[in-house]
XYZ file of C-alpha atoms in Angstrom:
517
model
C 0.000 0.000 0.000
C 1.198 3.424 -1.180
C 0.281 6.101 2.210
C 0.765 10.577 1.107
C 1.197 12.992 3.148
C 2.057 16.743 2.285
C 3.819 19.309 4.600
C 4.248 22.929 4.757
C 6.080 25.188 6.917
C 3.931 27.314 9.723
C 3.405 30.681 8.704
C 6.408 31.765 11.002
C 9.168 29.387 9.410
C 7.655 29.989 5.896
C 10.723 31.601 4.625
C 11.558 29.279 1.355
C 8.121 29.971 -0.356
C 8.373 33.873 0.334
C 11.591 33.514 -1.051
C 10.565 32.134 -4.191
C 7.375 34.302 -4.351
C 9.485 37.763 -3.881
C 11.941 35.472 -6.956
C 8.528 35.334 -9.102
C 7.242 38.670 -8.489
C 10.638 40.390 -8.958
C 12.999 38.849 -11.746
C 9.558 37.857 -14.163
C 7.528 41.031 -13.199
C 4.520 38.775 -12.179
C 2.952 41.177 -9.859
C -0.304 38.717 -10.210
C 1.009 36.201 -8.074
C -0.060 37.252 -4.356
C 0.632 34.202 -2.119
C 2.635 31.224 -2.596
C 2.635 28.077 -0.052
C 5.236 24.907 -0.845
C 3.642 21.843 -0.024
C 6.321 18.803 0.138
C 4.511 15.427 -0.621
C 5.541 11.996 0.297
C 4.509 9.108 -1.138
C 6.027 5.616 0.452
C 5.168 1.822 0.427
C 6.448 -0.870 2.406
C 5.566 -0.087 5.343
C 3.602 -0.596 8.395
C 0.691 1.630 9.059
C 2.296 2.231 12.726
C 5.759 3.089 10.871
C 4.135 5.308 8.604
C 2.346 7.384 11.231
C 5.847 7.462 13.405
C 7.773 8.444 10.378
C 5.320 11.035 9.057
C 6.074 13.216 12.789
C 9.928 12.199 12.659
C 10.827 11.951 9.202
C 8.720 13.941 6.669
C 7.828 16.802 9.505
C 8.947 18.745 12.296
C 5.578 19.166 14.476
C 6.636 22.663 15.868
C 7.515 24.043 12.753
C 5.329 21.641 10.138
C 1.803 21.045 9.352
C 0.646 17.697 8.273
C -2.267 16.534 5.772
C -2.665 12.708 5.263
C -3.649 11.748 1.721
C -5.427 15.003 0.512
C -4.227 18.917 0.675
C -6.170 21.409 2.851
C -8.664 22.895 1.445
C -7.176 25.721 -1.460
C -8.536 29.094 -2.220
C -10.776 29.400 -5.294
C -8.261 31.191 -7.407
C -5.261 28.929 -6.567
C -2.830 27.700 -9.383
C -1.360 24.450 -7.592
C 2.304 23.337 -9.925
C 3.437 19.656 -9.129
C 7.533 19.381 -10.156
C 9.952 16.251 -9.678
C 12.599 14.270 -10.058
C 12.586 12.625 -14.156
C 13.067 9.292 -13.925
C 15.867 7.990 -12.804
C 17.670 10.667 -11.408
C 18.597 10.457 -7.806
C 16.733 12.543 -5.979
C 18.707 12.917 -2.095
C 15.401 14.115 -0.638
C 13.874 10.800 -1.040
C 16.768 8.660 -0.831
C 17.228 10.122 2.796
C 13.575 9.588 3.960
C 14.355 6.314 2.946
C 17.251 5.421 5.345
C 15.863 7.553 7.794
C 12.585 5.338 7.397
C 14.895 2.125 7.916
C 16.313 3.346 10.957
C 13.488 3.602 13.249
C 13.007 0.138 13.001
C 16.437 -1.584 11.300
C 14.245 -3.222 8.993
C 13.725 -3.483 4.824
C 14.614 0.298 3.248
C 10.928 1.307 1.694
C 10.690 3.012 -1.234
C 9.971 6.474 -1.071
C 8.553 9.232 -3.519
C 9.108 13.023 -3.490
C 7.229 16.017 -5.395
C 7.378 19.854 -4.079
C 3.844 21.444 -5.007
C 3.630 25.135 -5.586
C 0.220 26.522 -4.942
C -0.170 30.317 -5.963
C -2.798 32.302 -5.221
C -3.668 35.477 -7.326
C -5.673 36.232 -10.538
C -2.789 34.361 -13.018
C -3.072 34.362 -16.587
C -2.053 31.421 -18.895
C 1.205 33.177 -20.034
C 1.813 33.842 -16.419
C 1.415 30.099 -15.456
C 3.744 29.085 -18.507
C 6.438 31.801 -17.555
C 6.518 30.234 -13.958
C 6.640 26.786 -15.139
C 9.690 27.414 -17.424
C 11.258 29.074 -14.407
C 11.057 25.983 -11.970
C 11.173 23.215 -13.660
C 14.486 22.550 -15.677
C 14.015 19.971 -17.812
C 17.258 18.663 -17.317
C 16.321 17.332 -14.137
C 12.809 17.459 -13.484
C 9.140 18.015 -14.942
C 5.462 18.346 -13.723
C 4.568 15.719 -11.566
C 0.954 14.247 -11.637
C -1.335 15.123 -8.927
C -2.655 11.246 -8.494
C -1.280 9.170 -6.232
C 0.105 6.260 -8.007
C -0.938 2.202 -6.828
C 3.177 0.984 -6.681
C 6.175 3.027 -6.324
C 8.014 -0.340 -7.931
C 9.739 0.712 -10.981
C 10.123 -2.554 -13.571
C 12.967 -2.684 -15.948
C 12.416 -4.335 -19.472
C 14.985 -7.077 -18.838
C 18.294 -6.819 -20.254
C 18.917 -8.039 -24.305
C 21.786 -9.569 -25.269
C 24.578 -6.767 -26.270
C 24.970 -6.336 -30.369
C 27.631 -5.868 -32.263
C 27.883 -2.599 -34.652
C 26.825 -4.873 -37.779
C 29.504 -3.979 -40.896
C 31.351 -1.942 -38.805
C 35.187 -2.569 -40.492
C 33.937 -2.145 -43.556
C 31.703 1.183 -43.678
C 32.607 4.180 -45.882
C 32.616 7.579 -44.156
C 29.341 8.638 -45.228
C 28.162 5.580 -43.380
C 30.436 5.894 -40.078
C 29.045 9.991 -39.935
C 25.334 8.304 -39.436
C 26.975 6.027 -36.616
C 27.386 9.449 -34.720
C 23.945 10.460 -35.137
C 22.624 7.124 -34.351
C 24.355 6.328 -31.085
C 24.618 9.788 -30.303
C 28.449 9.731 -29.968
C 31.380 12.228 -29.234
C 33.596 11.133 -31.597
C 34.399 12.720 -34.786
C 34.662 11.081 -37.900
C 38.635 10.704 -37.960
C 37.936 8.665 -34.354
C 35.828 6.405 -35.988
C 38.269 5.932 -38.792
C 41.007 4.894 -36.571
C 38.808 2.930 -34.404
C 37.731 0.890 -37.551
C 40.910 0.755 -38.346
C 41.988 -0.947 -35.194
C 39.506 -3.395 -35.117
C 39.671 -4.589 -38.921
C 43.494 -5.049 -38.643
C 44.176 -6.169 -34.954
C 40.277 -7.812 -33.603
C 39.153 -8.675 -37.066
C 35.583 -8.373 -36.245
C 33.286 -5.433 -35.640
C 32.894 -3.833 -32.098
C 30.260 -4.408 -30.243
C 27.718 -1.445 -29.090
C 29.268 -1.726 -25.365
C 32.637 -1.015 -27.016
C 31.673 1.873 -29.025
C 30.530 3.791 -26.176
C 33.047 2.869 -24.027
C 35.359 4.392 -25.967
C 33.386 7.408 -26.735
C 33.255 7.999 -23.574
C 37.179 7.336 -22.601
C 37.864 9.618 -25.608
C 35.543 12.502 -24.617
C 36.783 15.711 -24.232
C 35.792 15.580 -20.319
C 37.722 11.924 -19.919
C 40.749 12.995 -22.260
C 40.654 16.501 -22.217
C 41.021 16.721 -25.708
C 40.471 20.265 -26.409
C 44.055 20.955 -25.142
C 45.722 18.293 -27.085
C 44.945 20.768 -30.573
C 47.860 21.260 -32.098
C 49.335 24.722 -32.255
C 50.332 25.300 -35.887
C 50.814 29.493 -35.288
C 50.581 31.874 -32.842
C 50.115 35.481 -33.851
C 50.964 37.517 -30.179
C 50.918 40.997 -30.897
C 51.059 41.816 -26.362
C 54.830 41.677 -25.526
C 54.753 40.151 -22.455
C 52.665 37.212 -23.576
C 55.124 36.837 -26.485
C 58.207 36.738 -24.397
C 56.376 33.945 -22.356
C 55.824 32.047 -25.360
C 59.764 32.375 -26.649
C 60.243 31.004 -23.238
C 58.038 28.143 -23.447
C 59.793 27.304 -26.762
C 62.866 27.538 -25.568
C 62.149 25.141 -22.514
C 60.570 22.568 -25.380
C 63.798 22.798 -26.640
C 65.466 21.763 -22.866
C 63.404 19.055 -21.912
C 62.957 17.053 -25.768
C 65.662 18.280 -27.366
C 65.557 17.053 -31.389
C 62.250 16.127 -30.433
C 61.127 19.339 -29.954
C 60.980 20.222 -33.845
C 58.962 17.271 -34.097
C 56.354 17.452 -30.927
C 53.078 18.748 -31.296
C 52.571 22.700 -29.722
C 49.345 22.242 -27.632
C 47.946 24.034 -24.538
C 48.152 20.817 -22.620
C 51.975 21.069 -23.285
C 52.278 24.680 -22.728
C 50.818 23.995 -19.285
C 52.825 21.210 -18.053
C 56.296 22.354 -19.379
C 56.843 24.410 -16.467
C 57.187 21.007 -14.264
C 59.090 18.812 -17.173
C 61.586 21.925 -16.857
C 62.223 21.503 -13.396
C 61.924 17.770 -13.376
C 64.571 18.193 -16.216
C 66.856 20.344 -14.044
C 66.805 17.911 -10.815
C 64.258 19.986 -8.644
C 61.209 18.904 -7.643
C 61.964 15.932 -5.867
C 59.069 16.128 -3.831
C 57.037 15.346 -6.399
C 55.507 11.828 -6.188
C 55.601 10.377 -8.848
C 53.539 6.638 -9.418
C 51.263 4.769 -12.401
C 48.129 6.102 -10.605
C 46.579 9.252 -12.303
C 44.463 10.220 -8.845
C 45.461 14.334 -8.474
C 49.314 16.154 -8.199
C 51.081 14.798 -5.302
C 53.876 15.979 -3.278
C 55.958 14.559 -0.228
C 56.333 16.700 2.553
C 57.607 16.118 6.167
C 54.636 16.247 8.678
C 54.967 16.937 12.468
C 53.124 14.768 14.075
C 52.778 14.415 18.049
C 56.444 15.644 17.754
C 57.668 13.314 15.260
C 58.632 13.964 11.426
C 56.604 11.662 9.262
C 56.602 11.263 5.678
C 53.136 12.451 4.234
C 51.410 13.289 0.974
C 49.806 16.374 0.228
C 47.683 16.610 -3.136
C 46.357 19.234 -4.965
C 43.239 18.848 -7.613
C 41.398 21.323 -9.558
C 38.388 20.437 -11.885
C 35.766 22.955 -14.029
C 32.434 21.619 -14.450
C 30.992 24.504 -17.019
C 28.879 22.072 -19.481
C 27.061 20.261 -16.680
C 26.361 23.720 -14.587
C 25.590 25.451 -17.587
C 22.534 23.107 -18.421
C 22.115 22.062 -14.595
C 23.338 24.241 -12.410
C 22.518 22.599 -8.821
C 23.708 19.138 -9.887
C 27.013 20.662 -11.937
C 28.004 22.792 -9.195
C 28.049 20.376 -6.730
C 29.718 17.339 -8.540
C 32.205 19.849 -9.355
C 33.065 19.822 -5.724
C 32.008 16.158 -5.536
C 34.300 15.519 -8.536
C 37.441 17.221 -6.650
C 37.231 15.431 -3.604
C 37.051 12.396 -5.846
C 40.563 12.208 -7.163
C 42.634 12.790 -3.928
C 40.098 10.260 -1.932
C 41.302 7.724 -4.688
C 44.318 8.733 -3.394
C 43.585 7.557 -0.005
C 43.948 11.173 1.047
C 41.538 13.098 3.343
C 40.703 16.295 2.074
C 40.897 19.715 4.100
C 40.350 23.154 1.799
C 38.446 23.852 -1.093
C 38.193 26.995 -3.259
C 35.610 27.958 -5.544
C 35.823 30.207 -8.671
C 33.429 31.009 -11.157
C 32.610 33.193 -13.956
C 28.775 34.480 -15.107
C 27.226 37.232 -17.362
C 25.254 39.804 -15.401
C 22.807 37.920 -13.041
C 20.866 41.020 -12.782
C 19.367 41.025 -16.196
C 15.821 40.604 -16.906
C 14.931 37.303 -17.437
C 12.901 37.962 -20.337
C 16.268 38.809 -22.128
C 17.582 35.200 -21.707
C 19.183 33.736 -24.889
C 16.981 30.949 -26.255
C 17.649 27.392 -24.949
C 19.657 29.158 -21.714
C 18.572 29.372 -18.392
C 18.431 32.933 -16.952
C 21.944 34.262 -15.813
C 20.494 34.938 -12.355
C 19.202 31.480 -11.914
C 22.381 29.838 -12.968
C 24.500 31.814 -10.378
C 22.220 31.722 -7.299
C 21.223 27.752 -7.752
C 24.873 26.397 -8.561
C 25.889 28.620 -5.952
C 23.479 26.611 -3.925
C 24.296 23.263 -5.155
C 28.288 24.197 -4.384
C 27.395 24.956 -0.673
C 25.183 22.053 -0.558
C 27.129 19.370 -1.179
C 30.553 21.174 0.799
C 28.463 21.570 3.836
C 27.018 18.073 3.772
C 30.514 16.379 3.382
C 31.986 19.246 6.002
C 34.195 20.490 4.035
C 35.337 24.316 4.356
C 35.875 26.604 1.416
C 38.087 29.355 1.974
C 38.110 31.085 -1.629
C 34.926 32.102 -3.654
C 35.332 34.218 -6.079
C 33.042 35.077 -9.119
C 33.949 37.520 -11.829
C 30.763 39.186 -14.515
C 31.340 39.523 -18.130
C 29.081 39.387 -20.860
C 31.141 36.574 -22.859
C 30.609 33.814 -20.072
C 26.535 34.255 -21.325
C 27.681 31.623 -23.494
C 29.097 29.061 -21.397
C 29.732 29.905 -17.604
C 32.840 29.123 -15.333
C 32.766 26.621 -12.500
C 35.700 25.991 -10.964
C 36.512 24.035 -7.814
C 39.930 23.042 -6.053
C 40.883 20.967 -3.053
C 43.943 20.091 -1.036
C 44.202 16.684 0.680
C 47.012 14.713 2.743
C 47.680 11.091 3.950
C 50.395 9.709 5.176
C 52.490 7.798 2.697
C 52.335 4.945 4.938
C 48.790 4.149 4.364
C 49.423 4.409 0.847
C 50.020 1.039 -1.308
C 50.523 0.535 -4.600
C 51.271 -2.459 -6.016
C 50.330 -3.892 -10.128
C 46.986 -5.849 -10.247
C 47.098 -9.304 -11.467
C 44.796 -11.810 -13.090
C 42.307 -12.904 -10.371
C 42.437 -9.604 -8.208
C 38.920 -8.846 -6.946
C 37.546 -5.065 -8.754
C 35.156 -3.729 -6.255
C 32.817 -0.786 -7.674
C 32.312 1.269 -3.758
C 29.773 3.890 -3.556
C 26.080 5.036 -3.929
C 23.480 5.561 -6.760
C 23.707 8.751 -8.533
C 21.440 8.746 -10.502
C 20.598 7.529 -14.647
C 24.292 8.912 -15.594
C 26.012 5.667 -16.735
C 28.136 5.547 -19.627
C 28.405 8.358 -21.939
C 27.553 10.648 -18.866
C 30.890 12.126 -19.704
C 30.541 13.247 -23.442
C 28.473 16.337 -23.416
C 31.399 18.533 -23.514
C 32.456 16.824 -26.691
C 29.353 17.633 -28.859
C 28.314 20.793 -30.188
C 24.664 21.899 -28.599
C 21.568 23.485 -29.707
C 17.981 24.053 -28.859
C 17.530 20.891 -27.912
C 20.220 20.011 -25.621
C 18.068 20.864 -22.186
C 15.870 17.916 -22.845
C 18.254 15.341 -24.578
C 21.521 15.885 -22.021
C 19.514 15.139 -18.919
C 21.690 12.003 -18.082
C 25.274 13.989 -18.213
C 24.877 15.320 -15.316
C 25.705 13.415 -12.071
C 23.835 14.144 -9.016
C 26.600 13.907 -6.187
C 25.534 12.061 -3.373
C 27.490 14.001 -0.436
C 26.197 11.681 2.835
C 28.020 8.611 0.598
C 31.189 10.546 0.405
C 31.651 11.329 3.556
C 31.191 7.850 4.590
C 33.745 6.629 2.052
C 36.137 9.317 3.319
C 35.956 7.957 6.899
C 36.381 4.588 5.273
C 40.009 5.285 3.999
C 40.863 7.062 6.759
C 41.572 3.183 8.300
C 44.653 2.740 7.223
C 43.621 -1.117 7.747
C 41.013 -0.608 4.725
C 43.225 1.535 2.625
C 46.762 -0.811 2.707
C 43.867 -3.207 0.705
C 44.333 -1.239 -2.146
C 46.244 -2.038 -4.882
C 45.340 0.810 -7.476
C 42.105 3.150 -7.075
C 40.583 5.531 -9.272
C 37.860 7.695 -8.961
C 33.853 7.081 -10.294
C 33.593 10.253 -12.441
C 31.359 11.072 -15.405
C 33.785 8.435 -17.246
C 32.622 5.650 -14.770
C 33.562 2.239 -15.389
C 34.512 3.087 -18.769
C 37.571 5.218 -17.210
C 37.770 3.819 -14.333
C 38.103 0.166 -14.150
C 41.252 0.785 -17.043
């Protein structure tokens, strides 16, 4: 049996829906709207009807600051607009997912499956345009849409079951014209000059065609997210007319020259080498000898002598930086706080613990009406107040303090906005193992659901977007689950669980696809 309940905050604590109402009546000029009350409704089965009424006081309300409905809403004023929104399909939604455990807790039994919609009810003489301008403001398609107002008879989701996995039929032996439809059809990353060397490979070295696993595996381990191939373009020219950059430029040709020598006239000019010849220098010239240097790629790592309880010990200290502008840009909750989620990632698979964050982030002016939003965009003040939200979310569930936020306004990030986050961790070196992995070594996949991401979550910043991207890129981005960090973090704090490890790497967009290689 499915129970419902809705809750809403006593006048007195009411502060999210006049929030949102002063958002409504300000940035879209909807004076019409008068009153606004958020309802949250619960739906859960598999339960007890004693559970349910303890969990409905504990769980989905606070008494002194809630009030409860079973089944039905309170009565509504005549002229009230009532908007459903939720989760799509698939995506993890926290709220429920922690009514859920909480749920399990009270009585250490099954976890129940729990439903969650937030219902805006407006009061106030709206007129159809109205109603459509406030829809298109809440719900982002990305993640959510308008929930039904029925209660359904199961919360029980059923799968079709699994068909065998097919091979890309004719695959060695397509022309181009018919490999450029493969992209369209499977949706891919890859350009046509992948797909020619990836036919390539397998007509001369498999001798069969891939199958459709393979393809998007490697769509995915090639996207521009997994790779970062953007800064492997190679540099043909550079026209410099400011004088400082161009003496920076003669010096990073000259240090080509140091650290490859003949090779130098041969190597590629990219970006990604113009940012990492600084350290090749050094390495070149004997310094950096802290640097630690191993086959995992987790986040830059450095030894440095720790004083601990009066004694010097030998610890790590890494550094990771990651910008998440695609996913904010199209989601900016969910972006913004994977982008967090997504540094804390790499030094964790590290084994390291980490301590400081820093947040940077670039927008166009927030305080422009939203009725001049570019087409297919979300409004400029919506993307910088919610993925400042989502950043702060998911750092203050995993405790984790930012020192550094900065964001800068110009009118060329309307395009594509900046999100930037950084972290510093440390271990000691002694908890640190790593050893090769041999044939019969166990691969354990540690963490919580995040959602419908799953492979090819990682190749949005690979294709070019239009129109229609808001609806179709739903599942690229992840929806961090911060409670499941944490715990993992405490996990490899034991130094018993993390001398286990052989070789860890982080569950990113890439997922498996990265990942377990």
């Amino acid at each position: 049996m499915v129970y419902r309940c809705f809750t809403a905050k006593k006048t007195d604590y009411a502060v999210e829906a006049a929030a949102a109402l002063r958002d409504i009546r300000g940035n879209l000029r909807i004076e019409a709207a008068e009153g606004l009350t958020i309802y949250n409704r619960y739906d859960v089965e598999g339960v007890s009807p004693e559970l349910y009424a303890r969990a409905k006081v504990t769980v989905f309300s606070e008494p002194p600051c809630d009030d409860v409905w079973d089944e039905s809403l309170p009565e509504l004023p005549a002229d009230c607009w009532l908007l459903a929104t939720e989760a799509l399909p698939g995506q993890y939604d926290q709220r429920a997912d922690s009514a859920a455990q909480c749920i399990q807790m009270l009585e250490h039994g099954e976890r129940p499956r729990v439903a969650y919609a937030k219902l805006y009810a407006f009061t106030g003489p709206l007129t159809e345009a109205d109603k459509a301008a406030i829809r298109a403001y809440l719900i982002n398609p990305v993640d959510s849409r308008e929930a039904a107002l029925t209660k359904p008879e199961t919360l029980a989701v059923h799968y079709p079951e699994a068909e065998p996995v097919k091979s890309v039929a004719g695959f060695i032996g397509l022309g181009d014209e018919a490999l450029s439809g493969l992209i369209d059809e499977y949706s891919l990353a890859m350009d046509l000059d992948d797909l020619r060397f990836m036919q390539r490979y397998f007509r001369d070295e498999e001798k069969r065609d891939p199958t459709v696993t393979e393809l998007k595996v490697i769509d995915t381990y090639w996207s521009d997210h997994c790779r970062h191939t953007t800064f492997g373009t190679r540099i043909t020219e550079a026209a410099i007319e400011d004088g400082e950059v161009r003496a920076a430029y003669e010096e990073y040709l000259a240090a080509r020259r140091e650290v490859y020598g003949e090779k130098a006239e041969t190597r590629p000019v990219t970006l990604m080498d113009v940012a990492t010849i600084g350290a090749k220098t050094l390495k070149k010239r004997g310094g950096l000898k802290e640097l630690d240097v191993s086959d995992e790629i987790n986040a830059c790592s450095i030894h440095v002598d720790a004083k601990i309880d009066g004694k010097t010990e030998d610890w790590l200290l890494l550094f990771k930086n990651e910008t998440h502008n695609h996913p904010t840009e199209i989601e900016p909750f969910g972006g913004a706080a994977t982008c967090i989620g997504g540094c804390i990632r790499d030094p964790l698979s590290g084994r390291a613990y980490v301590y400081q964050a820093m947040r940077v982030t670039g927008a166009a002016d927030p305080t422009v009406p939203v009725s001049e939003t570019l087409p297919g965009k979300l409004p400029q003040r919506k993307l910088t107040t919610t993925a400042a939200a989502g950043y702060s979310s998911y750092g203050n569930q995993i405790g984790l303090a930012t020192g550094q936020v900065t964001e800068p306004y110009h009118p060329d990030y309307v395009a594509k906005r900046l999100e930037v986050g950084a972290v510093v961790g440390a271990v000691p070196f002694r908890n640190v193992l790593r050893e090769e992995p041999q044939p019969g070594d166990v691969v354990i996949l540690l963490g919580g659901r995040t959602g419908r991401d799953g492979c090819g979550g990682a190749t949005g910043s690979s294709k070019t977007h239009d129109l229609s991207s808001l609806s179709e890129c739903a599942a690229e981005v992840q929806k961090g689950n911060a409670p499941e960090e944490r715990k993992l973090q405490r996990l490899f704090r034991d130094p018993e669980v993390s001398r286990m490890i052989k070789r860890c790497n982080d569950f990113g967009a890439g997922g498996v696809s990265v990942a377990i290689g």
